[in-house]
CSV table of C-alpha atoms in Angstrom, one decimal:
chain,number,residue,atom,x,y,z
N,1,UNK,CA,-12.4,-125.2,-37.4
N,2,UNK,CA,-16.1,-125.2,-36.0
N,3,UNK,CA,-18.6,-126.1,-39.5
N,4,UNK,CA,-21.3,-123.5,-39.7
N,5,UNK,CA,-24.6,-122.9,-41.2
N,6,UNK,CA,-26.5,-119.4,-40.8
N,7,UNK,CA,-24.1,-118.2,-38.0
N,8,UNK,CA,-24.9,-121.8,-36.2
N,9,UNK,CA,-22.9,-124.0,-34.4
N,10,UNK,CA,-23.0,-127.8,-35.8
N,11,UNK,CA,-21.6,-129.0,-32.8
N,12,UNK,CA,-24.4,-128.0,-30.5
N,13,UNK,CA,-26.5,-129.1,-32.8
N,14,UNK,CA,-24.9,-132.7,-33.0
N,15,UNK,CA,-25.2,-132.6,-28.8
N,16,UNK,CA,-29.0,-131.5,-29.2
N,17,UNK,CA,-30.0,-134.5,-31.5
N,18,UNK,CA,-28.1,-136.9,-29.3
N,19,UNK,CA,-29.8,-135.3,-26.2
N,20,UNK,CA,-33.0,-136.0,-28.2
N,21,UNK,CA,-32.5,-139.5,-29.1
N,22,UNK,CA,-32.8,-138.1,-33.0
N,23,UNK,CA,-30.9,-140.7,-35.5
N,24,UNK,CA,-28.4,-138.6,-37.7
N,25,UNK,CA,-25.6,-139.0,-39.6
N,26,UNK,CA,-22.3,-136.6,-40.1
N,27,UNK,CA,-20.7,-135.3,-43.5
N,28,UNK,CA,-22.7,-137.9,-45.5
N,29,UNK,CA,-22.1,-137.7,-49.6
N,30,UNK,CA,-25.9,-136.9,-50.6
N,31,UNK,CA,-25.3,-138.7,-54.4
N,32,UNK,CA,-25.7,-142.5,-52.5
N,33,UNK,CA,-29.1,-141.4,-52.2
N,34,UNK,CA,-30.4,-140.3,-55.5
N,35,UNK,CA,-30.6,-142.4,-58.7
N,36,UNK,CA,-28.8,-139.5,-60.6
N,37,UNK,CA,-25.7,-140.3,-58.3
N,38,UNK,CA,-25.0,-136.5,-57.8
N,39,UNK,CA,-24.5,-134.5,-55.3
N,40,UNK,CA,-22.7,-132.8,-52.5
N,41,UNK,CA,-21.6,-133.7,-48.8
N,42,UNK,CA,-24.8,-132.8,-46.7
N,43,UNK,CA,-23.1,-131.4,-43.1
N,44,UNK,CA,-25.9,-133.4,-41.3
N,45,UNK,CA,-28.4,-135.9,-42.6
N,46,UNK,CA,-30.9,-136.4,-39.9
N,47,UNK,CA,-33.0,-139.9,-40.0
N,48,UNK,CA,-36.4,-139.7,-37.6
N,49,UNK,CA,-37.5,-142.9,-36.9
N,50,UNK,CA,-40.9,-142.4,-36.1
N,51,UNK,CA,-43.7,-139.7,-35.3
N,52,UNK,CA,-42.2,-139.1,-32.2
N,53,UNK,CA,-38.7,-138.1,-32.9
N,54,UNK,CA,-39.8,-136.5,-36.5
N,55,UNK,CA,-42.0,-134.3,-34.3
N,56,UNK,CA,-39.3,-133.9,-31.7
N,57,UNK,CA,-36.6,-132.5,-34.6
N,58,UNK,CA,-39.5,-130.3,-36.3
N,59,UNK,CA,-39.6,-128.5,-33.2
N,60,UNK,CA,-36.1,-128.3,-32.6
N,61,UNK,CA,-35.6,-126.5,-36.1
N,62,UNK,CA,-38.4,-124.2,-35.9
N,63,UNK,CA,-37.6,-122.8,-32.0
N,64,UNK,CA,-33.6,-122.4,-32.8
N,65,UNK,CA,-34.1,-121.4,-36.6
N,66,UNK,CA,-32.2,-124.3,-38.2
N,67,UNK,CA,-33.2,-124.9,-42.1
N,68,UNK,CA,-33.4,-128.1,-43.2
N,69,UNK,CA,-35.2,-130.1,-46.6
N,70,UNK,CA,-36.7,-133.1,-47.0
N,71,UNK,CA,-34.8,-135.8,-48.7
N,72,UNK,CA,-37.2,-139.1,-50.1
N,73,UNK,CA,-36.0,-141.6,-52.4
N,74,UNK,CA,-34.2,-139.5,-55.0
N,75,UNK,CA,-35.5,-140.8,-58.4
N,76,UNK,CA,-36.4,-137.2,-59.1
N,77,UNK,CA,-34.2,-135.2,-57.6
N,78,UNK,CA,-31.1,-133.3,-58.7
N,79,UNK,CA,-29.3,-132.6,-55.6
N,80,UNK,CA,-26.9,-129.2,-55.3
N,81,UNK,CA,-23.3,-129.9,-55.7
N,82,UNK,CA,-22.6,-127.7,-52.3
N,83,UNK,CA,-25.8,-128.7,-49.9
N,84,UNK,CA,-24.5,-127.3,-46.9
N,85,UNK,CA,-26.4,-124.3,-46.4
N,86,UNK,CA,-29.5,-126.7,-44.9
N,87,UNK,CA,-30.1,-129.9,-42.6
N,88,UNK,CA,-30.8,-132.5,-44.8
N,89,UNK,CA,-34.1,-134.6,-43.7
N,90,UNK,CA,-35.0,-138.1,-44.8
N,91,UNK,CA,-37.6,-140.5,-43.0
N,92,UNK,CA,-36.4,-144.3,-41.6
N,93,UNK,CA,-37.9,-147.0,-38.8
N,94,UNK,CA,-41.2,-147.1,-39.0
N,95,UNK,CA,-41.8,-145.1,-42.5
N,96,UNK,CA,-40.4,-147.7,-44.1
N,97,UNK,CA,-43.5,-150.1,-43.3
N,98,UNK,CA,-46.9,-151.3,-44.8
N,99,UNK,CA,-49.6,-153.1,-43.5
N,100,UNK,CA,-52.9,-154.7,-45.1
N,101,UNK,CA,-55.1,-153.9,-41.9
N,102,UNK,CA,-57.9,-155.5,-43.5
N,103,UNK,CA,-58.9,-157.2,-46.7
N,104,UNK,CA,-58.1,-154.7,-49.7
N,105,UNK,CA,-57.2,-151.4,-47.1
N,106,UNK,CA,-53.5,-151.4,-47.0
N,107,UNK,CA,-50.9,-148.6,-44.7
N,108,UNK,CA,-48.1,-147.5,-47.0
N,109,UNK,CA,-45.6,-145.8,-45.1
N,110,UNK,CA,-43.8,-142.5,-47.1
N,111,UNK,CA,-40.5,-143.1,-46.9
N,112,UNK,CA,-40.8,-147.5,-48.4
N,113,UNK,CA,-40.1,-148.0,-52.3
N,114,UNK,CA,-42.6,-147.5,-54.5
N,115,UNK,CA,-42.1,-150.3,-57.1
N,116,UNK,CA,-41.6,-153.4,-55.0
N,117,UNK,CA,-44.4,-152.3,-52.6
N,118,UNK,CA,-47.1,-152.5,-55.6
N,119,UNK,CA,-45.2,-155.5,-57.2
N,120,UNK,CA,-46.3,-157.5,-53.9
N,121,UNK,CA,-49.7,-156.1,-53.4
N,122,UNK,CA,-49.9,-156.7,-57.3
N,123,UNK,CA,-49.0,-160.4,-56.5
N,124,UNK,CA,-51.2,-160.4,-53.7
N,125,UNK,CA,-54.0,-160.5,-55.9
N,126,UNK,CA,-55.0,-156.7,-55.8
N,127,UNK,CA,-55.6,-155.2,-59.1
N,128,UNK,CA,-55.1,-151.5,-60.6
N,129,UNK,CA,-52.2,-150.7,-58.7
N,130,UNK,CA,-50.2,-152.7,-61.2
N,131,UNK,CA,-48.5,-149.0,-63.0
N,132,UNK,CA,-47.0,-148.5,-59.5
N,133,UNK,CA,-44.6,-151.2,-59.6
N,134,UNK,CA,-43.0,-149.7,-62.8
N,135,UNK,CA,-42.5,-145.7,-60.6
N,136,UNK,CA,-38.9,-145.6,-58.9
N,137,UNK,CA,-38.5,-144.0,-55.4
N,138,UNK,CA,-40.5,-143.5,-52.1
N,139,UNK,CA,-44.1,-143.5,-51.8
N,140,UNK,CA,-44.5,-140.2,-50.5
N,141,UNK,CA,-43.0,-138.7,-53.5
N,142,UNK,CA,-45.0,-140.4,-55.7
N,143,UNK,CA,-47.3,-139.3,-53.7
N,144,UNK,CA,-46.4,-135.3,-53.9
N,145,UNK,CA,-46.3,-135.1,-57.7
N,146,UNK,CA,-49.3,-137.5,-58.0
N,147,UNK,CA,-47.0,-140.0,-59.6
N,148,UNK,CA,-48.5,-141.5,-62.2
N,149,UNK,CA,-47.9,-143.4,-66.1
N,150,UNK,CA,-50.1,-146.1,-68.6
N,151,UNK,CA,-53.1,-144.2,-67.8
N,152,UNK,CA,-53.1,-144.4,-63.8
N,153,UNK,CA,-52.3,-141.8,-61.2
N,154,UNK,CA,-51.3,-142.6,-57.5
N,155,UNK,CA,-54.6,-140.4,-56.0
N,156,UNK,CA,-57.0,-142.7,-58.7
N,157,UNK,CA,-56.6,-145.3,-55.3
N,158,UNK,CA,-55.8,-143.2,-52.3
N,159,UNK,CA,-58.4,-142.9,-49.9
N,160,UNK,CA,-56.5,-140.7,-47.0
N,161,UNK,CA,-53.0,-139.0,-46.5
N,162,UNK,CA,-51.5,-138.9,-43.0
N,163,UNK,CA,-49.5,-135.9,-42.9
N,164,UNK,CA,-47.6,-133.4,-40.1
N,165,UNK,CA,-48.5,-130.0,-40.5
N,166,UNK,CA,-46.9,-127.4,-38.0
N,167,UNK,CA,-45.6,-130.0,-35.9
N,168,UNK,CA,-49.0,-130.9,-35.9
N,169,UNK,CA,-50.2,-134.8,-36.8
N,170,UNK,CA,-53.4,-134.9,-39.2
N,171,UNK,CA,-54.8,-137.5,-41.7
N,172,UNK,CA,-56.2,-135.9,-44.9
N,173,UNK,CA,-59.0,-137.7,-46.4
N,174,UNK,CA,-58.6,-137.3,-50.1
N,175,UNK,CA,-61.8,-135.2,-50.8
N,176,UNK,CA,-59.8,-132.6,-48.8
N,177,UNK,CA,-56.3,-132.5,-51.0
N,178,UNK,CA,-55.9,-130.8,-54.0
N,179,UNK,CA,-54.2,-132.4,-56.6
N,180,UNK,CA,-54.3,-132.7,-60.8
N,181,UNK,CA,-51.2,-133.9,-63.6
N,182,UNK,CA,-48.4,-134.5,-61.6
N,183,UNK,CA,-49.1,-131.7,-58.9
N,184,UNK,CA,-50.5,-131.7,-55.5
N,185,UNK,CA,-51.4,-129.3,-53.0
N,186,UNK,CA,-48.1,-130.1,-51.1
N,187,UNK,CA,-46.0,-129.4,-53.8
N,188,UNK,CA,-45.9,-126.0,-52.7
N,189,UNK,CA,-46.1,-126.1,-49.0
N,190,UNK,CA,-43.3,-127.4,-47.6
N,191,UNK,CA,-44.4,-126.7,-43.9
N,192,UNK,CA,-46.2,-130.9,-44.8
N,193,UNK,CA,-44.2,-133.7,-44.6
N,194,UNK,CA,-46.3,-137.1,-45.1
N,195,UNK,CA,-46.0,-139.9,-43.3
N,196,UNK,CA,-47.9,-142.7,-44.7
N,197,UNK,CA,-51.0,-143.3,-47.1
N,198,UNK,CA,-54.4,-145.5,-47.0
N,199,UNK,CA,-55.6,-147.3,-50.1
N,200,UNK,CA,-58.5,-149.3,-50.6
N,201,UNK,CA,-58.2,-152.0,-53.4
N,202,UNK,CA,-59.7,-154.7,-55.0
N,203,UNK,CA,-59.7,-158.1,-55.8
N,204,UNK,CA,-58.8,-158.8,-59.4
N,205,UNK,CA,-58.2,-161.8,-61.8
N,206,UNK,CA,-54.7,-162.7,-61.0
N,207,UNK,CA,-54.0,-163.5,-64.2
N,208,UNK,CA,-54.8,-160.0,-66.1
N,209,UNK,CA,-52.6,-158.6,-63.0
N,210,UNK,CA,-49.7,-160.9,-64.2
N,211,UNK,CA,-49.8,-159.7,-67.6
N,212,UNK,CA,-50.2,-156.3,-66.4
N,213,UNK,CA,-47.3,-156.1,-64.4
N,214,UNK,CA,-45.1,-157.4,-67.2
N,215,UNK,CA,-46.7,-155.4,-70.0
N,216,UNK,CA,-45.9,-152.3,-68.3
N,217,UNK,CA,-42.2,-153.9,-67.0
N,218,UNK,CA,-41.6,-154.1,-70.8
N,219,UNK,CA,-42.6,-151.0,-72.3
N,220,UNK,CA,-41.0,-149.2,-69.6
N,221,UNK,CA,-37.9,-151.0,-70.3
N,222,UNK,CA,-38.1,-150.9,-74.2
N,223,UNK,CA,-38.8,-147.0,-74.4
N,224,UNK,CA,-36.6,-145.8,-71.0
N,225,UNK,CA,-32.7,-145.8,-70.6
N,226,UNK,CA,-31.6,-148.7,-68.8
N,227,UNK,CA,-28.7,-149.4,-66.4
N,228,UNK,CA,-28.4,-145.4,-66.6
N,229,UNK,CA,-28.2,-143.0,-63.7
N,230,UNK,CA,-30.6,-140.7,-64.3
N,231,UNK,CA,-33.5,-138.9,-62.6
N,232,UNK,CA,-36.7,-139.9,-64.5
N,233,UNK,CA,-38.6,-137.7,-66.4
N,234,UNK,CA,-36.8,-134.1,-66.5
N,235,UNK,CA,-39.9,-132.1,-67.7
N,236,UNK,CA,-44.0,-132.5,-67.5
N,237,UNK,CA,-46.0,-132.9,-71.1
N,238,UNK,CA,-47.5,-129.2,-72.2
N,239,UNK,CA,-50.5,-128.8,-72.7
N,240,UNK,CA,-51.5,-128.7,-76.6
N,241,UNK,CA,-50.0,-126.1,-78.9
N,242,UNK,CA,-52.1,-123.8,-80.9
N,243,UNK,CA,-50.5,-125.3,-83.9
N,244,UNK,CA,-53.4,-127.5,-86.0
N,245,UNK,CA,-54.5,-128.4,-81.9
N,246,UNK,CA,-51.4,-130.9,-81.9
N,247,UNK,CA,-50.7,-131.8,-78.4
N,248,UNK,CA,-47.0,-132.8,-78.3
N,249,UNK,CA,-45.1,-134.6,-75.5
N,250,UNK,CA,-42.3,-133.1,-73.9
N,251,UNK,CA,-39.7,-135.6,-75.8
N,252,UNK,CA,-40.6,-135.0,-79.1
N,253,UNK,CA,-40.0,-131.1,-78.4
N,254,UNK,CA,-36.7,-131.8,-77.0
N,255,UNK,CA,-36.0,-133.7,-80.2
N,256,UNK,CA,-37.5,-130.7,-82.9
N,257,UNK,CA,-35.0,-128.5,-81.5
N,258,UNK,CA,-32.0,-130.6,-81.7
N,259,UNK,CA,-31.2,-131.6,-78.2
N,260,UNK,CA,-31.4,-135.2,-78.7
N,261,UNK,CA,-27.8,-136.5,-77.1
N,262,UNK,CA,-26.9,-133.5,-76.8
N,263,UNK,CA,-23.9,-132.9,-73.7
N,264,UNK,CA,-22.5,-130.6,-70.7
N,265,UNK,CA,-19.7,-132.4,-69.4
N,266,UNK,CA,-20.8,-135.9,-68.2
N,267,UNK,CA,-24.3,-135.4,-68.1
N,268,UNK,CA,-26.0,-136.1,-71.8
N,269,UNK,CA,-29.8,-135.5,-73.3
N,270,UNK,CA,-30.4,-139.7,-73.6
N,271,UNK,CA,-30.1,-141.1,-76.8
N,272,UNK,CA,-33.0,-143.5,-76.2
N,273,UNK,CA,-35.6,-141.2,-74.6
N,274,UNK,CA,-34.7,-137.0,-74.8
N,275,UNK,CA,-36.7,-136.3,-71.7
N,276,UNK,CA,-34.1,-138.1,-69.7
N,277,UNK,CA,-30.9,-136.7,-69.0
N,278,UNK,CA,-27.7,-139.5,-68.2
N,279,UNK,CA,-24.9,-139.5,-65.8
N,280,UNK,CA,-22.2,-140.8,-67.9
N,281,UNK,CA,-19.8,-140.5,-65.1
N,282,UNK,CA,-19.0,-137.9,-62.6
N,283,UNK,CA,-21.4,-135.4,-64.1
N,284,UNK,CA,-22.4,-132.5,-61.4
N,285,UNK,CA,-25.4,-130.8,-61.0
N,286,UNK,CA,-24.5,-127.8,-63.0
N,287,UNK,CA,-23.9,-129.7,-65.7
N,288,UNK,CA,-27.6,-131.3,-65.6
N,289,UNK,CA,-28.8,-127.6,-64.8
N,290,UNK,CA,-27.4,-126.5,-68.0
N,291,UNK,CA,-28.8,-129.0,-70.4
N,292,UNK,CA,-31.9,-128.0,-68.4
N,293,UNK,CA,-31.9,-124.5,-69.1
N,294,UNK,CA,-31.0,-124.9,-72.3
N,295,UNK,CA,-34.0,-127.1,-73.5
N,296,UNK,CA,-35.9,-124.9,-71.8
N,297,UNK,CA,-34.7,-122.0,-74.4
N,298,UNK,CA,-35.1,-123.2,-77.4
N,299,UNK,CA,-38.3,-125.1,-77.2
N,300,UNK,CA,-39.8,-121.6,-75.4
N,301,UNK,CA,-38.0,-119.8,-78.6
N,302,UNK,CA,-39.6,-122.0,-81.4
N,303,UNK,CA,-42.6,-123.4,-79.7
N,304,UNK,CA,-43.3,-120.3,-77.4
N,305,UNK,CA,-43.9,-122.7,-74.6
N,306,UNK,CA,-42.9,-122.9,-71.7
N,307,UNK,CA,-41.7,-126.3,-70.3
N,308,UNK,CA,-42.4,-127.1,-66.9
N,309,UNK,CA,-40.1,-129.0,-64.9
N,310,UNK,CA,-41.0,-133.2,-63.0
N,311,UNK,CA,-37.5,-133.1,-61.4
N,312,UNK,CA,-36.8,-130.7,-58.2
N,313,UNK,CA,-34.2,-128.9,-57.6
N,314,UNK,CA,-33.0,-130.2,-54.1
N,315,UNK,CA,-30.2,-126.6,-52.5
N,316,UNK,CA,-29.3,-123.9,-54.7
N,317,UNK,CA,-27.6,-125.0,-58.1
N,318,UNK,CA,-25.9,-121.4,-58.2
């Protein structure tokens, strides 16, 4: 039986990417990608190695109307239980690299981890960049949702985003990208897929960058759910409540309304920080999606707000 999506043909796809020289991979189990460890079989997950063959699928897609979403690291992410109604699309080869080209302006690639990238230019001597090292996943997510903790954001040191727009290459100097708390411009268009980043640093005391780097290692560790699969941050703080001007953070409204450990199968509210959900197990996505909707009631119902979610939705959770 041929596998199809919108009424086309995987196969011929398959031959098209191979005619193409396009790296992809067949029936691969999406939840070895993400830290939530969830997720379906993706029918194709295609891997462009560099400018070139990204370019090369982009125009594929477009011309023969083939759907496909953009895959990064997957600390964020809740990925569909049934993604098989897309191609799935995550960067490799030369994505993966970073390069100081001269003294304090460094290449970062989109698709190399975030926290051992700015633990070594930390320990190279370079200093402000030190929050980085404690944010899971790819750079170019971090660098979509202007990433940020401990009083830094990602776009404080970025001085240029290389991006493909309409199968177009184009470098974005930051004057020219919209961005604020955890949001950027590309958040919402999906037709830009970056490529790499340019920061400018300095030189700092190497010490101070030492203490840094394990200050924030610890209180990440003391106040975040270890050795648990889970997707980071589930919601974005509100902004302050009318309420005696109290601006709360997203936790402690998960906690005022009782949600605290609270459960939907294997997935669980965390014990040790309520805006994290768990995988105890085998959890799927509806599972998370419920916990999710259900915060999002009863905080809107006593706090009339309305929580706005950090983690994507990656296919439909339906």
């Amino acid at each position: 039986m041929k596998k199809e999506i919108s009424g086309i043909d995987f196969s011929k796809i398959e031959s098209d990417l191979l005619f193409r020289k396009i790296p992809f991979a067949k029936d691969f189990d999406l939840s070895k990608l993400c830290s939530f460890k969830i997720g379906g079989i993706a029918p194709l997950l295609v891997e462009p190695e560099n400018e070139e063959t990204l370019i090369s699928f982009l125009s594929y897609s477009k011309n023969f109307g083939i759907p496909y979403k953009v895959l990064g690291g997957g600390s964020n992410v809740l990925i569909s239980d049934y993604p098989n109604d897309f191609i799935t699309l995550r960067l490799g080869g030369v994505f993966k690299e970073f390069h100081e080209k001269s003294e304090g302006r460094f290449e970062i690639g989109s698709a190399i981890n975030t926290t051992p990238t700015f633990r070594k230019i930390s320990n190279l001597g370079y200093e402000g960049v030190e929050f980085l090292s404690t944010i899971p996943g790819w750079v170019g997510g971090a660098v979509i949702q202007n990433a940020g903790c401990y009083g830094g954001e990602i776009f404080d040191f970025i001085q240029s985003v290389d991006v493909i727009q309409n199968n177009n290459y184009t470098s974005l100097p930051v004057e020219k990208i919209k961005y604020g708390y955890r949001s950027t411009e590309f958040l919402k268009n999906k037709n830009t897929i970056i490529t790499r980043i340019v920061m400018n640093l300095k030189q700092g005391d190497s010490k101070e960058i030492e203490f840094k780097l394990k200050e924030f290692r610890e209180k990440r560790n003391s106040s975040q759910p270890e050795n648990k699969k889970s997707a980071g941050s589930v919601f974005k703080n509100p902004d302050s409540i009318k309420e005696k001007d109290k601006k709360w953070k997203a936790w402690e409204l998960i906690d005022l309304v009782g949600m605290r450990g609270a459960v939907s199968g294997d997935a669980q509210v965390s014990e040790k920080h309520c805006n994290f959900i768990v995988n105890n197990g085998n959890a799927l996505s509806r599972d998370v999606k419920i916990l999710i909707e259900k915060i999002e009631d009863l905080v809107f119902k006593k706090f009339n707000i309305q929580l706005e979610k950090e983690i994507e939705f990656f296919g439909s959770m339906d």
